[in-house]
């Protein structure tokens, strides 16, 4: 039998173990409550983790007092062909907010009429969507104009997508098609500030191109798993990513150096051209109207798409030169030519727009070895 001394020592060790276990539990609860240590917030159907690399998800953006990060989900990927949406927001209220809480250009503080007064708060928002491309033609064109931006560079490793520092898009494999249309994952970043002269928009940098690409693929993998269409191996980039998009410059004639694509540009307005990838299977040119304090407004968009999944995005749009969509064969590939010219530069789909579109298809078609385009004005009627 144990003597009394041994029993007392054993009871002390048991008590000490219970105290230590309780301390560990309390410490863990404290770490979870403060979003530190091993307990991290997860966002958007579990696709992203707090402080996992991209600056937008990091703790650095929360360094100022009064700053918090929140997220919200609407719907779930694969829910009857509907679009699922998730937003992650970083908001700073009151004075003391940093001008670069996530990533803004140097001239953003002049967004409200050029005022140098300090803003009283910022709101940065990243929106993730998973679902089929829009069905209605006007909504589809607006989607194309946003994500086929000349400011974006193409994903490598055979992935059909484009990535910029403020937006990204990935067209998913055919197994994920929904409602008869290709499904896609998109990221869209936007920022605005509240100042003495009201609210004004500012450019937002989500992260570097590699980090935005990782966020995009992680979101795609999480969405495809929930939708039940994920491939056996997760989508990954196995090649270096090259930044092919040029920095925006003042629009000139011919626009984006495409022979014959000319407009009469109002010198009092700030039109900017963004020359994206210029390849055999993809060419992109965007023209935007820039105004301080407002989001860039699309003014004209030109796309040549020669890969099957990318070309599928344009299926179902009204076709013909007068509609800005024609199909042809280029070096043995089914290829789509697309243009959307806003009212500020064009004539609402009239003769002027048709001539510009035909010059675009002719110039790019000759470069990539295309047959005469299918789609005449008669076919569009």
Tab-separated table of C-alpha atoms in Angstrom:
chain	number	residue	atom	x	y	z
A	1	UNK	CA	0.000	0.000	0.000
A	2	UNK	CA	1.096	3.540	-0.704
A	3	UNK	CA	2.044	5.559	2.311
A	4	UNK	CA	0.389	8.917	2.996
A	5	UNK	CA	3.307	10.932	1.579
A	6	UNK	CA	3.102	9.256	-1.818
A	7	UNK	CA	-0.656	9.756	-1.997
A	8	UNK	CA	-0.296	13.462	-1.212
A	9	UNK	CA	2.416	13.911	-3.877
A	10	UNK	CA	0.251	12.145	-6.453
A	11	UNK	CA	-2.717	14.398	-5.641
A	12	UNK	CA	-0.489	17.475	-6.062
A	13	UNK	CA	0.673	16.284	-9.503
A	14	UNK	CA	-2.917	15.620	-10.588
A	15	UNK	CA	-3.965	19.058	-9.380
A	16	UNK	CA	-1.028	20.691	-11.147
A	17	UNK	CA	-1.914	18.873	-14.383
A	18	UNK	CA	-5.499	20.115	-14.155
A	19	UNK	CA	-4.304	23.698	-13.641
A	20	UNK	CA	-1.971	23.500	-16.635
A	21	UNK	CA	-4.697	21.983	-18.815
A	22	UNK	CA	-7.050	24.755	-17.801
A	23	UNK	CA	-4.411	27.373	-18.566
A	24	UNK	CA	-3.876	25.928	-22.040
A	25	UNK	CA	-7.636	25.922	-22.674
A	26	UNK	CA	-8.038	29.495	-21.492
A	27	UNK	CA	-5.023	30.566	-23.566
A	28	UNK	CA	-6.506	28.910	-26.627
A	29	UNK	CA	-9.823	30.675	-26.111
A	30	UNK	CA	-7.958	33.961	-25.784
A	31	UNK	CA	-6.018	33.332	-29.002
A	32	UNK	CA	-9.237	32.524	-30.826
A	33	UNK	CA	-10.925	35.640	-29.500
A	34	UNK	CA	-8.064	37.862	-30.657
A	35	UNK	CA	-7.616	36.162	-34.077
A	36	UNK	CA	-4.029	35.253	-33.228
A	37	UNK	CA	-2.054	32.083	-32.703
A	38	UNK	CA	-3.374	28.891	-34.277
A	39	UNK	CA	-6.989	30.086	-34.587
A	40	UNK	CA	-7.467	32.028	-37.831
A	41	UNK	CA	-10.601	33.388	-39.479
A	42	UNK	CA	-11.609	31.778	-42.747
A	43	UNK	CA	-13.550	33.526	-45.483
A	44	UNK	CA	-15.692	32.683	-48.506
A	45	UNK	CA	-16.697	29.042	-48.073
A	46	UNK	CA	-13.344	28.336	-46.449
A	47	UNK	CA	-11.325	29.364	-49.505
A	48	UNK	CA	-9.120	31.936	-47.737
A	49	UNK	CA	-7.477	32.186	-44.338
A	50	UNK	CA	-6.630	35.260	-42.348
A	51	UNK	CA	-3.012	36.428	-42.648
A	52	UNK	CA	-2.230	33.771	-45.262
A	53	UNK	CA	-0.060	35.953	-47.504
A	54	UNK	CA	-2.127	38.421	-49.591
A	55	UNK	CA	-2.055	41.867	-48.035
A	56	UNK	CA	-5.828	42.238	-48.125
A	57	UNK	CA	-6.161	39.225	-45.789
A	58	UNK	CA	-3.246	40.225	-43.561
A	59	UNK	CA	-3.178	41.740	-40.094
A	60	UNK	CA	-1.207	44.771	-41.315
A	61	UNK	CA	-4.327	46.355	-42.815
A	62	UNK	CA	-5.957	46.291	-39.361
A	63	UNK	CA	-3.154	48.177	-37.627
A	64	UNK	CA	-5.085	51.468	-37.278
A	65	UNK	CA	-7.604	51.974	-34.509
A	66	UNK	CA	-11.199	51.766	-35.669
A	67	UNK	CA	-10.338	49.346	-38.492
A	68	UNK	CA	-12.049	45.989	-38.820
A	69	UNK	CA	-12.439	43.234	-41.395
A	70	UNK	CA	-15.812	41.595	-42.009
A	71	UNK	CA	-17.137	39.043	-44.487
A	72	UNK	CA	-20.537	37.919	-45.753
A	73	UNK	CA	-21.721	35.111	-48.020
A	74	UNK	CA	-24.796	34.972	-50.227
A	75	UNK	CA	-25.704	31.579	-51.667
A	76	UNK	CA	-23.420	28.602	-52.188
A	77	UNK	CA	-21.525	27.447	-55.297
A	78	UNK	CA	-23.502	25.012	-57.408
A	79	UNK	CA	-26.901	25.981	-56.002
A	80	UNK	CA	-29.137	25.457	-59.022
A	81	UNK	CA	-26.993	27.398	-61.456
A	82	UNK	CA	-27.309	30.611	-59.458
A	83	UNK	CA	-24.411	32.931	-58.714
A	84	UNK	CA	-22.934	32.685	-55.232
A	85	UNK	CA	-21.315	35.820	-53.832
A	86	UNK	CA	-18.938	36.512	-50.957
A	87	UNK	CA	-17.586	39.885	-49.842
A	88	UNK	CA	-14.638	40.659	-47.590
A	89	UNK	CA	-14.440	44.264	-46.397
A	90	UNK	CA	-11.861	46.304	-44.520
A	91	UNK	CA	-13.328	49.512	-43.110
A	92	UNK	CA	-11.672	52.373	-41.236
A	93	UNK	CA	-13.824	55.028	-39.632
A	94	UNK	CA	-12.831	58.298	-38.042
A	95	UNK	CA	-9.469	60.052	-38.222
A	96	UNK	CA	-6.177	58.259	-38.080
A	97	UNK	CA	-6.821	55.887	-40.951
A	98	UNK	CA	-3.783	55.268	-43.122
A	99	UNK	CA	-3.854	56.299	-46.776
A	100	UNK	CA	-2.429	52.905	-47.773
A	101	UNK	CA	-4.433	50.534	-45.561
A	102	UNK	CA	-4.541	48.025	-48.400
A	103	UNK	CA	-3.083	49.610	-51.502
A	104	UNK	CA	-4.082	52.816	-53.246
A	105	UNK	CA	-2.406	55.007	-55.823
A	106	UNK	CA	-0.739	58.224	-54.737
A	107	UNK	CA	-3.338	60.474	-56.364
A	108	UNK	CA	-6.329	58.872	-54.625
A	109	UNK	CA	-6.504	61.580	-51.951
A	110	UNK	CA	-7.258	64.089	-54.684
A	111	UNK	CA	-10.311	62.153	-55.744
A	112	UNK	CA	-12.804	64.669	-54.406
A	113	UNK	CA	-12.257	67.588	-56.708
A	114	UNK	CA	-8.511	67.596	-56.106
A	115	UNK	CA	-8.916	68.430	-52.416
A	116	UNK	CA	-5.928	67.682	-50.228
A	117	UNK	CA	-8.089	67.437	-47.075
A	118	UNK	CA	-7.585	64.195	-45.218
A	119	UNK	CA	-10.428	61.682	-45.522
A	120	UNK	CA	-12.343	60.629	-42.417
A	121	UNK	CA	-12.610	56.946	-43.347
A	122	UNK	CA	-11.989	54.280	-45.964
A	123	UNK	CA	-13.892	51.241	-47.115
A	124	UNK	CA	-12.103	48.565	-49.160
A	125	UNK	CA	-14.168	45.688	-50.499
A	126	UNK	CA	-13.282	42.494	-52.347
A	127	UNK	CA	-16.167	40.646	-54.012
A	128	UNK	CA	-15.861	36.985	-55.015
A	129	UNK	CA	-18.444	35.361	-57.289
A	130	UNK	CA	-18.949	31.780	-58.451
A	131	UNK	CA	-21.511	30.917	-61.121
A	132	UNK	CA	-22.402	30.934	-64.808
A	133	UNK	CA	-21.649	33.989	-66.915
A	134	UNK	CA	-24.696	36.289	-67.175
A	135	UNK	CA	-27.383	35.264	-69.652
A	136	UNK	CA	-28.851	38.628	-70.713
A	137	UNK	CA	-26.745	40.180	-73.531
A	138	UNK	CA	-26.295	43.573	-71.857
A	139	UNK	CA	-25.258	42.015	-68.550
A	140	UNK	CA	-22.928	39.620	-70.377
A	141	UNK	CA	-21.256	42.504	-72.215
A	142	UNK	CA	-20.802	44.411	-68.947
A	143	UNK	CA	-19.231	41.269	-67.416
A	144	UNK	CA	-16.876	40.865	-70.391
A	145	UNK	CA	-15.896	44.537	-70.327
A	146	UNK	CA	-15.043	44.311	-66.622
A	147	UNK	CA	-13.011	41.107	-66.575
A	148	UNK	CA	-11.460	41.058	-70.075
A	149	UNK	CA	-9.647	44.216	-69.110
A	150	UNK	CA	-6.530	45.365	-70.880
A	151	UNK	CA	-5.020	45.922	-67.429
A	152	UNK	CA	-5.032	42.143	-66.767
A	153	UNK	CA	-2.447	39.520	-67.688
A	154	UNK	CA	-3.314	35.951	-68.682
A	155	UNK	CA	-2.874	33.030	-66.326
A	156	UNK	CA	-0.169	30.548	-67.391
A	157	UNK	CA	-0.266	26.724	-67.310
A	158	UNK	CA	-3.149	26.445	-69.767
A	159	UNK	CA	-5.664	28.137	-67.448
A	160	UNK	CA	-8.336	30.281	-69.094
A	161	UNK	CA	-8.242	33.395	-66.971
A	162	UNK	CA	-6.944	36.910	-66.474
A	163	UNK	CA	-5.452	38.565	-63.403
A	164	UNK	CA	-4.792	42.168	-62.438
A	165	UNK	CA	-4.086	43.770	-59.077
A	166	UNK	CA	-7.721	44.862	-58.678
A	167	UNK	CA	-9.648	42.074	-60.487
A	168	UNK	CA	-9.368	38.515	-61.722
A	169	UNK	CA	-11.373	35.941	-63.658
A	170	UNK	CA	-11.090	32.194	-64.267
A	171	UNK	CA	-13.306	30.215	-66.660
A	172	UNK	CA	-13.927	26.805	-65.123
A	173	UNK	CA	-13.762	23.397	-66.852
A	174	UNK	CA	-16.746	22.283	-68.920
A	175	UNK	CA	-17.886	19.903	-66.159
A	176	UNK	CA	-18.837	22.994	-64.134
A	177	UNK	CA	-21.091	24.533	-66.818
A	178	UNK	CA	-24.454	25.590	-65.402
A	179	UNK	CA	-27.702	26.687	-67.023
A	180	UNK	CA	-26.113	25.959	-70.405
A	181	UNK	CA	-23.370	28.540	-69.893
A	182	UNK	CA	-19.716	28.431	-68.781
A	183	UNK	CA	-19.151	28.975	-65.076
A	184	UNK	CA	-16.488	31.354	-63.845
A	185	UNK	CA	-14.918	32.594	-60.637
A	186	UNK	CA	-14.280	36.331	-60.411
A	187	UNK	CA	-12.612	38.745	-58.001
A	188	UNK	CA	-13.404	42.441	-58.006
A	189	UNK	CA	-11.762	45.019	-55.726
A	190	UNK	CA	-13.074	48.504	-55.060
A	191	UNK	CA	-12.380	51.257	-52.565
A	192	UNK	CA	-13.909	54.515	-51.537
A	193	UNK	CA	-13.257	57.212	-48.962
A	194	UNK	CA	-15.409	59.627	-46.999
A	195	UNK	CA	-14.041	63.125	-46.868
A	196	UNK	CA	-15.126	66.722	-46.310
A	197	UNK	CA	-16.607	66.852	-49.819
A	198	UNK	CA	-18.405	63.525	-49.666
A	199	UNK	CA	-17.703	60.004	-50.848
A	200	UNK	CA	-15.278	59.330	-53.681
A	201	UNK	CA	-13.923	56.221	-55.391
A	202	UNK	CA	-10.268	55.243	-55.284
A	203	UNK	CA	-8.209	52.552	-57.051
A	204	UNK	CA	-7.512	49.479	-54.925
A	205	UNK	CA	-4.637	47.013	-55.095
A	206	UNK	CA	-5.775	43.666	-53.650
A	207	UNK	CA	-2.313	42.104	-53.726
A	208	UNK	CA	0.527	41.259	-56.113
A	209	UNK	CA	-0.303	39.312	-59.274
A	210	UNK	CA	0.986	35.993	-57.847
A	211	UNK	CA	-1.023	36.485	-54.637
A	212	UNK	CA	-4.193	37.438	-56.508
A	213	UNK	CA	-3.707	34.375	-58.725
A	214	UNK	CA	-3.418	32.148	-55.647
A	215	UNK	CA	-6.576	33.674	-54.152
A	216	UNK	CA	-8.422	33.081	-57.425
A	217	UNK	CA	-7.408	29.424	-57.707
A	218	UNK	CA	-8.099	28.745	-54.025
A	219	UNK	CA	-11.589	30.210	-54.449
A	220	UNK	CA	-12.133	28.164	-57.622
A	221	UNK	CA	-11.092	24.936	-55.885
A	222	UNK	CA	-13.354	25.616	-52.892
A	223	UNK	CA	-16.272	26.512	-55.167
A	224	UNK	CA	-15.879	23.498	-57.451
A	225	UNK	CA	-15.721	21.133	-54.482
A	226	UNK	CA	-18.976	22.532	-53.101
A	227	UNK	CA	-20.563	22.430	-56.574
A	228	UNK	CA	-19.454	18.809	-57.091
A	229	UNK	CA	-17.467	19.438	-60.282
A	230	UNK	CA	-13.890	19.648	-58.992
A	231	UNK	CA	-11.231	17.855	-61.063
A	232	UNK	CA	-9.149	15.119	-59.446
A	233	UNK	CA	-6.195	17.478	-59.028
A	234	UNK	CA	-6.600	21.072	-57.772
A	235	UNK	CA	-5.960	23.832	-60.310
A	236	UNK	CA	-2.427	25.118	-59.906
A	237	UNK	CA	0.026	27.412	-61.683
A	238	UNK	CA	3.173	25.480	-62.567
A	239	UNK	CA	4.870	28.105	-64.737
A	240	UNK	CA	6.130	31.613	-63.979
A	241	UNK	CA	3.511	34.300	-64.450
A	242	UNK	CA	4.499	37.134	-66.747
A	243	UNK	CA	2.922	40.569	-66.565
A	244	UNK	CA	1.921	41.220	-70.182
A	245	UNK	CA	-0.457	44.120	-69.681
A	246	UNK	CA	1.003	47.570	-70.257
A	247	UNK	CA	0.449	50.476	-67.916
A	248	UNK	CA	-2.452	52.663	-68.988
A	249	UNK	CA	-1.606	55.587	-71.260
A	250	UNK	CA	-3.599	58.379	-72.849
A	251	UNK	CA	-5.695	57.035	-75.700
A	252	UNK	CA	-4.250	57.789	-79.103
A	253	UNK	CA	-4.919	57.135	-82.783
A	254	UNK	CA	-5.057	54.349	-83.760
A	255	UNK	CA	-6.366	53.045	-80.455
A	256	UNK	CA	-4.157	50.369	-78.874
A	257	UNK	CA	-1.986	50.447	-82.012
A	258	UNK	CA	-4.629	48.475	-83.960
A	259	UNK	CA	-4.593	49.764	-87.569
A	260	UNK	CA	-7.859	51.433	-88.557
A	261	UNK	CA	-9.328	51.585	-85.032
A	262	UNK	CA	-9.732	55.332	-84.633
A	263	UNK	CA	-12.074	57.598	-82.688
A	264	UNK	CA	-12.545	61.304	-82.324
A	265	UNK	CA	-11.372	61.849	-78.755
A	266	UNK	CA	-12.644	64.806	-76.768
A	267	UNK	CA	-9.506	66.569	-75.504
A	268	UNK	CA	-11.341	67.800	-72.422
A	269	UNK	CA	-11.955	64.224	-71.273
A	270	UNK	CA	-9.361	61.808	-69.936
A	271	UNK	CA	-9.554	58.697	-72.109
A	272	UNK	CA	-6.992	56.032	-71.264
A	273	UNK	CA	-6.074	52.972	-73.337
A	274	UNK	CA	-4.911	49.739	-71.765
A	275	UNK	CA	-3.148	47.294	-74.052
A	276	UNK	CA	-3.384	43.788	-72.657
A	277	UNK	CA	-2.127	40.492	-74.014
A	278	UNK	CA	-1.440	40.387	-77.771
A	279	UNK	CA	-1.126	36.716	-78.697
A	280	UNK	CA	-2.311	34.166	-81.242
A	281	UNK	CA	-5.222	32.977	-79.072
A	282	UNK	CA	-6.036	36.132	-77.136
A	283	UNK	CA	-5.827	39.853	-77.727
A	284	UNK	CA	-7.379	42.492	-75.500
A	285	UNK	CA	-7.634	46.269	-75.675
A	286	UNK	CA	-9.632	48.477	-73.309
A	287	UNK	CA	-10.435	52.182	-73.411
A	288	UNK	CA	-11.755	53.790	-70.229
A	289	UNK	CA	-12.916	57.256	-69.295
A	290	UNK	CA	-11.163	58.391	-66.122
A	291	UNK	CA	-12.519	60.998	-63.762
A	292	UNK	CA	-11.077	61.694	-60.329
A	293	UNK	CA	-13.401	60.601	-57.581
A	294	UNK	CA	-15.330	58.146	-59.772
A	295	UNK	CA	-14.753	54.599	-60.925
A	296	UNK	CA	-13.313	54.226	-64.412
A	297	UNK	CA	-16.102	54.036	-66.982
A	298	UNK	CA	-15.668	51.550	-69.877
A	299	UNK	CA	-15.607	53.434	-73.179
A	300	UNK	CA	-14.606	50.721	-75.678
A	301	UNK	CA	-13.573	47.087	-75.469
A	302	UNK	CA	-11.959	44.818	-78.076
A	303	UNK	CA	-11.304	41.079	-77.651
A	304	UNK	CA	-10.063	38.291	-79.918
A	305	UNK	CA	-10.528	34.881	-78.239
A	306	UNK	CA	-9.237	31.661	-79.798
A	307	UNK	CA	-9.246	29.060	-76.999
A	308	UNK	CA	-12.390	26.875	-76.688
A	309	UNK	CA	-13.268	27.790	-73.090
A	310	UNK	CA	-12.657	31.504	-73.581
A	311	UNK	CA	-14.628	31.569	-76.830
A	312	UNK	CA	-17.527	29.822	-75.055
A	313	UNK	CA	-18.029	32.938	-72.910
A	314	UNK	CA	-19.323	34.771	-76.006
A	315	UNK	CA	-21.772	32.040	-77.080
A	316	UNK	CA	-25.364	33.209	-77.074
A	317	UNK	CA	-24.622	36.876	-77.766
A	318	UNK	CA	-26.308	38.349	-80.867
A	319	UNK	CA	-23.848	37.965	-83.742
A	320	UNK	CA	-22.932	40.052	-86.753
A	321	UNK	CA	-20.689	43.013	-87.520
A	322	UNK	CA	-23.440	45.366	-86.398
A	323	UNK	CA	-23.632	43.546	-83.074
A	324	UNK	CA	-19.889	43.523	-82.482
A	325	UNK	CA	-19.565	39.715	-82.415
A	326	UNK	CA	-18.350	37.499	-85.264
A	327	UNK	CA	-16.850	34.014	-85.476
A	328	UNK	CA	-14.271	32.676	-87.870
A	329	UNK	CA	-11.433	30.161	-88.134
A	330	UNK	CA	-7.912	31.338	-87.417
A	331	UNK	CA	-5.065	28.919	-88.105
A	332	UNK	CA	-7.478	26.042	-87.615
A	333	UNK	CA	-9.001	27.421	-84.397
A	334	UNK	CA	-12.571	28.573	-83.846
A	335	UNK	CA	-12.138	32.221	-82.928
A	336	UNK	CA	-14.441	34.979	-81.716
A	337	UNK	CA	-14.003	38.703	-82.336
A	338	UNK	CA	-15.826	41.002	-79.946
A	339	UNK	CA	-16.196	44.764	-79.609
A	340	UNK	CA	-18.364	46.913	-77.391
A	341	UNK	CA	-18.191	50.640	-78.074
A	342	UNK	CA	-19.829	53.016	-75.627
A	343	UNK	CA	-22.025	55.915	-76.647
A	344	UNK	CA	-19.327	58.448	-75.791
A	345	UNK	CA	-17.038	57.176	-78.570
A	346	UNK	CA	-19.416	55.466	-80.991
A	347	UNK	CA	-22.811	55.952	-82.549
A	348	UNK	CA	-24.852	53.374	-80.666
A	349	UNK	CA	-24.188	50.421	-82.952
A	350	UNK	CA	-24.570	52.333	-86.193
A	351	UNK	CA	-22.417	52.571	-89.298
A	352	UNK	CA	-19.522	54.204	-87.479
A	353	UNK	CA	-19.277	51.381	-84.933
A	354	UNK	CA	-19.593	48.737	-87.643
A	355	UNK	CA	-16.687	50.208	-89.633
A	356	UNK	CA	-14.446	50.343	-86.542
A	357	UNK	CA	-15.313	46.726	-85.715
A	358	UNK	CA	-14.564	45.529	-89.246
A	359	UNK	CA	-11.196	47.298	-89.182
A	360	UNK	CA	-10.430	45.579	-85.889
A	361	UNK	CA	-11.306	42.101	-87.184
A	362	UNK	CA	-9.383	42.718	-90.419
A	363	UNK	CA	-6.189	43.979	-88.726
A	364	UNK	CA	-6.076	41.305	-86.009
A	365	UNK	CA	-7.319	38.587	-88.367
A	366	UNK	CA	-4.435	39.181	-90.752
A	367	UNK	CA	-1.989	38.989	-87.876
A	368	UNK	CA	-3.195	35.577	-86.637
A	369	UNK	CA	-4.094	33.980	-90.008
A	370	UNK	CA	-7.888	34.136	-90.040
A	371	UNK	CA	-10.354	33.264	-92.760
A	372	UNK	CA	-12.968	35.902	-93.661
A	373	UNK	CA	-15.152	36.503	-90.614
A	374	UNK	CA	-18.583	34.875	-90.426
A	375	UNK	CA	-21.280	37.410	-89.634
A	376	UNK	CA	-22.463	40.174	-91.957
A	377	UNK	CA	-24.835	43.032	-91.416
A	378	UNK	CA	-27.551	40.935	-93.068
A	379	UNK	CA	-26.924	38.085	-90.622
A	380	UNK	CA	-27.273	40.448	-87.710
A	381	UNK	CA	-30.745	41.590	-88.746
